[in-house]
Short mmCIF file of C-alpha atoms in Angstrom, two decimals:
data_model
loop_
_atom_site.label_atom_id
_atom_site.label_comp_id
_atom_site.label_asym_id
_atom_site.label_seq_id
_atom_site.Cartn_x
_atom_site.Cartn_y
_atom_site.Cartn_z
CA GLY R 31 0.18 0.25 0.04
CA ALA R 32 0.76 3.43 -0.38
CA VAL R 33 3.06 5.31 2.36
CA VAL R 34 1.84 8.21 4.46
CA SER R 35 4.57 9.68 7.24
CA GLN R 36 3.60 12.35 9.60
CA HIS R 37 6.62 14.11 11.67
CA PRO R 38 6.88 14.33 14.57
CA SER R 39 5.53 11.28 16.27
CA TRP R 40 4.96 12.98 19.63
CA VAL R 41 5.65 16.82 20.90
CA ILE R 42 5.55 18.18 24.11
CA CYS R 43 4.90 22.10 23.89
CA LYS R 44 4.21 25.44 26.22
CA SER R 45 0.70 26.62 26.46
CA GLY R 46 0.82 29.87 24.18
CA THR R 47 3.46 28.42 21.99
CA SER R 48 2.65 27.27 18.25
CA VAL R 49 3.07 23.56 16.87
CA LYS R 50 3.80 22.53 13.40
CA ILE R 51 2.99 18.73 12.56
CA GLU R 52 4.27 17.61 8.80
CA CYS R 53 2.12 15.02 6.95
CA ARG R 54 3.94 13.68 3.36
CA SER R 55 2.88 11.05 0.94
CA LEU R 56 5.73 9.08 0.14
CA ASP R 57 5.45 7.35 -2.80
CA PHE R 58 2.30 9.11 -4.32
CA GLN R 59 1.26 12.32 -4.81
CA ALA R 60 -1.92 13.63 -2.97
CA THR R 61 -3.81 16.79 -4.19
CA THR R 62 -6.01 16.21 -0.71
CA MET R 63 -5.19 15.26 2.27
CA PHE R 64 -7.33 15.05 5.55
CA TRP R 65 -6.63 16.22 9.07
CA TYR R 66 -8.18 14.13 12.00
CA ARG R 67 -8.15 14.29 15.85
CA GLN R 68 -8.52 11.25 18.15
CA PHE R 69 -9.39 11.41 21.80
CA PRO R 70 -8.60 8.55 24.06
CA LYS R 71 -10.58 5.21 23.20
CA GLN R 72 -12.59 7.60 20.74
CA SER R 73 -12.73 7.14 16.93
CA LEU R 74 -11.40 9.89 14.58
CA MET R 75 -13.16 12.97 14.17
CA LEU R 76 -12.31 15.19 10.72
CA MET R 77 -10.87 18.40 11.48
CA ALA R 78 -10.42 19.31 7.82
CA THR R 79 -9.84 18.54 4.35
CA SER R 80 -6.25 20.04 3.08
CA ASN R 81 -6.04 20.94 -0.68
CA GLU R 82 -2.97 21.50 -2.79
CA GLY R 83 -2.92 25.04 -3.55
CA SER R 84 -5.85 26.23 -1.89
CA LYS R 85 -7.43 26.99 1.08
CA ALA R 86 -8.40 24.24 3.43
CA THR R 87 -12.08 23.15 3.92
CA TYR R 88 -12.16 23.01 7.71
CA GLU R 89 -15.39 20.99 9.54
CA GLN R 90 -18.02 22.58 11.43
CA GLY R 91 -17.11 23.75 15.24
CA VAL R 92 -13.36 23.89 13.81
CA GLU R 93 -11.60 26.81 14.77
CA LYS R 94 -9.31 27.74 11.23
CA ASP R 95 -7.26 30.43 12.93
CA LYS R 96 -6.19 27.79 15.42
CA PHE R 97 -5.37 25.20 13.08
CA LEU R 98 -3.71 26.65 10.06
CA ILE R 99 -3.50 24.18 7.38
CA ASN R 100 -0.85 24.44 4.47
CA HIS R 101 -0.62 22.21 1.62
CA ALA R 102 2.08 23.92 -0.32
CA SER R 103 3.02 20.83 -2.60
CA LEU R 104 1.36 17.36 -3.77
CA THR R 105 3.32 15.53 -1.12
CA LEU R 106 3.25 17.63 2.00
CA SER R 107 0.79 19.04 4.08
CA THR R 108 1.52 20.79 7.68
CA LEU R 109 -1.00 21.37 10.39
CA THR R 110 -0.13 24.21 12.61
CA VAL R 111 -1.65 24.40 16.23
CA THR R 112 -1.62 28.43 16.99
CA SER R 113 -1.32 29.49 20.51
CA ALA R 114 -1.73 26.06 21.98
CA HIS R 115 -3.55 25.15 25.57
CA PRO R 116 -3.82 21.97 27.64
CA GLU R 117 -7.00 21.35 25.79
CA ASP R 118 -5.74 20.93 22.37
CA SER R 119 -3.64 18.03 23.96
CA SER R 120 -5.01 15.42 21.64
CA PHE R 121 -3.66 12.59 18.95
CA TYR R 122 -3.73 13.96 15.35
CA ILE R 123 -3.25 11.72 12.49
CA CYS R 124 -3.24 12.49 8.59
CA SER R 125 -4.57 10.86 5.80
CA ALA R 126 -4.10 10.44 1.89
CA GLY R 127 -4.14 8.18 -1.31
CA PRO R 128 -3.03 7.92 -4.57
CA SER R 129 -6.61 7.83 -5.71
CA MET R 130 -10.04 9.90 -3.77
CA ASN R 131 -11.98 6.75 -5.26
CA THR R 132 -9.93 4.39 -3.32
CA GLU R 133 -8.58 3.57 0.03
CA ALA R 134 -7.13 6.08 2.39
CA PHE R 135 -3.94 5.92 4.07
CA PHE R 136 -2.90 6.88 7.38
CA GLY R 137 0.18 8.20 9.01
CA GLN R 138 1.62 7.26 12.48
CA GLY R 139 0.18 9.82 14.04
CA THR R 140 1.28 12.57 16.42
CA ARG R 141 0.71 12.92 20.26
CA LEU R 142 0.91 16.91 21.17
CA THR R 143 0.85 17.34 24.90
CA VAL R 144 0.71 21.29 26.12
CA VAL R 145 1.80 21.81 29.20
CA GLU Y 108 -27.64 11.72 8.33
CA ASP Y 109 -24.86 9.34 6.81
CA GLN Y 110 -24.26 7.27 10.15
CA VAL Y 111 -21.82 4.45 11.00
CA THR Y 112 -22.19 2.18 14.14
CA GLN Y 113 -19.95 -0.30 15.36
CA SER Y 114 -20.86 -3.39 17.80
CA PRO Y 115 -19.94 -4.82 20.15
CA GLU Y 116 -17.80 -1.65 21.68
CA ALA Y 117 -15.01 -4.42 23.00
CA LEU Y 118 -14.68 -7.87 22.39
CA ARG Y 119 -12.65 -10.48 24.85
CA LEU Y 120 -11.93 -13.67 22.94
CA GLN Y 121 -9.56 -16.43 23.55
CA GLU Y 122 -6.81 -17.47 21.41
CA GLY Y 123 -8.30 -19.85 18.57
CA GLU Y 124 -12.38 -18.54 19.39
CA SER Y 125 -13.54 -17.30 16.09
CA SER Y 126 -16.21 -14.32 16.20
CA SER Y 127 -17.48 -11.19 14.04
CA LEU Y 128 -17.41 -7.80 14.25
CA ASN Y 129 -20.34 -5.51 13.18
CA CYS Y 130 -20.62 -2.58 11.10
CA SER Y 131 -23.79 -1.09 9.99
CA TYR Y 132 -24.24 1.80 7.94
CA THR Y 133 -27.04 4.65 6.96
CA VAL Y 134 -25.72 6.36 4.01
CA SER Y 135 -27.60 7.24 0.63
CA GLY Y 136 -25.60 5.32 -1.91
CA LEU Y 137 -22.48 4.33 -0.65
CA ARG Y 138 -19.08 4.53 -2.66
CA GLY Y 139 -17.41 2.44 -0.53
CA LEU Y 140 -16.48 1.16 3.08
CA PHE Y 141 -12.80 0.71 4.64
CA TRP Y 142 -12.13 -1.34 7.59
CA TYR Y 143 -8.96 -0.62 9.53
CA ARG Y 144 -7.14 -1.70 12.10
CA GLN Y 145 -5.36 0.78 14.97
CA ASP Y 146 -2.87 -0.16 17.55
CA PRO Y 147 -2.55 1.85 20.32
CA GLY Y 148 -0.77 5.39 19.93
CA LYS Y 149 -0.53 4.54 15.80
CA GLY Y 150 -2.45 5.67 12.96
CA PRO Y 151 -4.76 3.20 11.47
CA GLU Y 152 -3.61 0.59 9.35
CA PHE Y 153 -5.87 -0.32 6.09
CA LEU Y 154 -7.13 -3.95 5.76
CA PHE Y 155 -9.74 -3.71 2.99
CA THR Y 156 -12.18 -2.04 0.92
CA LEU Y 157 -15.46 -3.15 -0.23
CA TYR Y 158 -17.70 -1.43 -2.81
CA SER Y 159 -20.96 -3.46 -3.54
CA ALA Y 160 -23.23 -5.87 -1.74
CA GLY Y 161 -22.07 -9.38 -1.90
CA GLU Y 162 -18.37 -8.89 -2.18
CA GLU Y 163 -16.08 -10.41 0.69
CA LYS Y 164 -11.94 -10.02 0.87
CA GLU Y 165 -9.97 -12.49 2.62
CA LYS Y 166 -6.50 -11.51 4.59
CA GLU Y 167 -4.94 -14.12 6.91
CA ARG Y 168 -7.23 -14.97 9.53
CA LEU Y 169 -9.50 -11.54 8.75
CA LYS Y 170 -12.84 -12.30 6.17
CA ALA Y 171 -14.40 -9.06 5.43
CA THR Y 172 -18.35 -9.28 4.34
CA LEU Y 173 -20.90 -6.48 2.61
CA THR Y 174 -24.28 -6.58 2.72
CA LYS Y 175 -26.38 -3.36 1.73
CA LYS Y 176 -26.87 -2.38 5.43
CA GLU Y 177 -24.04 -3.62 7.11
CA SER Y 178 -20.40 -5.60 6.97
CA PHE Y 179 -18.79 -7.94 8.97
CA LEU Y 180 -15.49 -8.78 9.91
CA HIS Y 181 -14.96 -12.39 10.83
CA ILE Y 182 -11.79 -13.28 12.70
CA THR Y 183 -11.29 -17.05 12.22
CA ALA Y 184 -8.82 -18.59 14.78
CA PRO Y 185 -7.32 -15.25 16.26
CA LYS Y 186 -4.10 -15.11 17.97
CA PRO Y 187 -3.17 -12.37 20.58
CA GLU Y 188 -1.47 -10.27 17.98
CA ASP Y 189 -4.84 -9.47 16.04
CA SER Y 190 -5.66 -7.67 19.52
CA ALA Y 191 -6.19 -4.20 18.33
CA THR Y 192 -9.03 -1.62 17.76
CA TYR Y 193 -11.19 -2.22 14.34
CA LEU Y 194 -12.18 0.66 12.70
CA CYS Y 195 -15.14 0.87 9.97
CA ALA Y 196 -15.43 4.16 7.61
CA VAL Y 197 -17.42 4.59 4.51
CA GLN Y 198 -17.48 7.26 1.99
CA ALA Y 199 -20.72 9.02 1.14
CA PRO Y 200 -21.57 10.00 -2.49
CA GLY Y 201 -20.47 13.49 -3.78
CA THR Y 202 -17.84 13.52 -1.39
CA TYR Y 203 -14.30 11.90 -0.30
CA LYS Y 204 -14.34 12.21 3.24
CA TYR Y 205 -14.40 9.29 5.41
CA ILE Y 206 -17.37 9.00 8.20
CA PHE Y 207 -15.78 6.51 10.75
CA GLY Y 208 -17.78 4.34 13.35
CA THR Y 209 -16.44 4.16 16.92
CA GLY Y 210 -14.57 0.66 16.86
CA THR Y 211 -14.26 -2.33 18.36
CA ARG Y 212 -11.72 -2.76 20.92
CA LEU Y 213 -10.50 -5.96 20.55
CA LYS Y 214 -8.50 -8.62 22.96
CA VAL Y 215 -7.44 -11.68 22.08
CA LEU Y 216 -6.28 -14.00 25.33
CA ALA Y 217 -3.48 -16.30 25.13
#
């Protein structure tokens, strides 16, 4: 299957600082990538759809100014959590696929802890 | 409203004890149904894609089936390494977004 790589795997930051998470498609090009958030023992919640060369589309209730998404190339999307607070602590996961009509592949996830 | 429901929430099996996980969906025109396995602290790992009722896919001890209303993930003679959370997702028409179920946490005891 296709490979999606996410970095870092975990990060600890101080309250008020910003954190950037990278999502790369290693062996295919992805015009669209998805960003999810997952709370303990819960399922994946879609946060936004990242579109190469254009603005991201955010799900209802997701603050676009807090979660900045940049999809500057066909193999890289970044999620920046701005002015992070403890309530932003969570597991963030990205996904992408070689085709929008077939299965998506997920990154390893990033555990964000805000202290 | 498009919805995916998985049952049971949690399942404990003895090694070798076969069972099935259920994924029920309500979506106006299914584009695809996907099964993933997720280990703690990791991203979901792709298992199967099913597109139409009657379709079946197999991989080692796992077999996925699809009807017009639900999908089953059958686990035959499971081993402890099959312990994980199994997630089901559907792709609704007119969108490439996935709608995920809440998952089934499977524990296989040696």
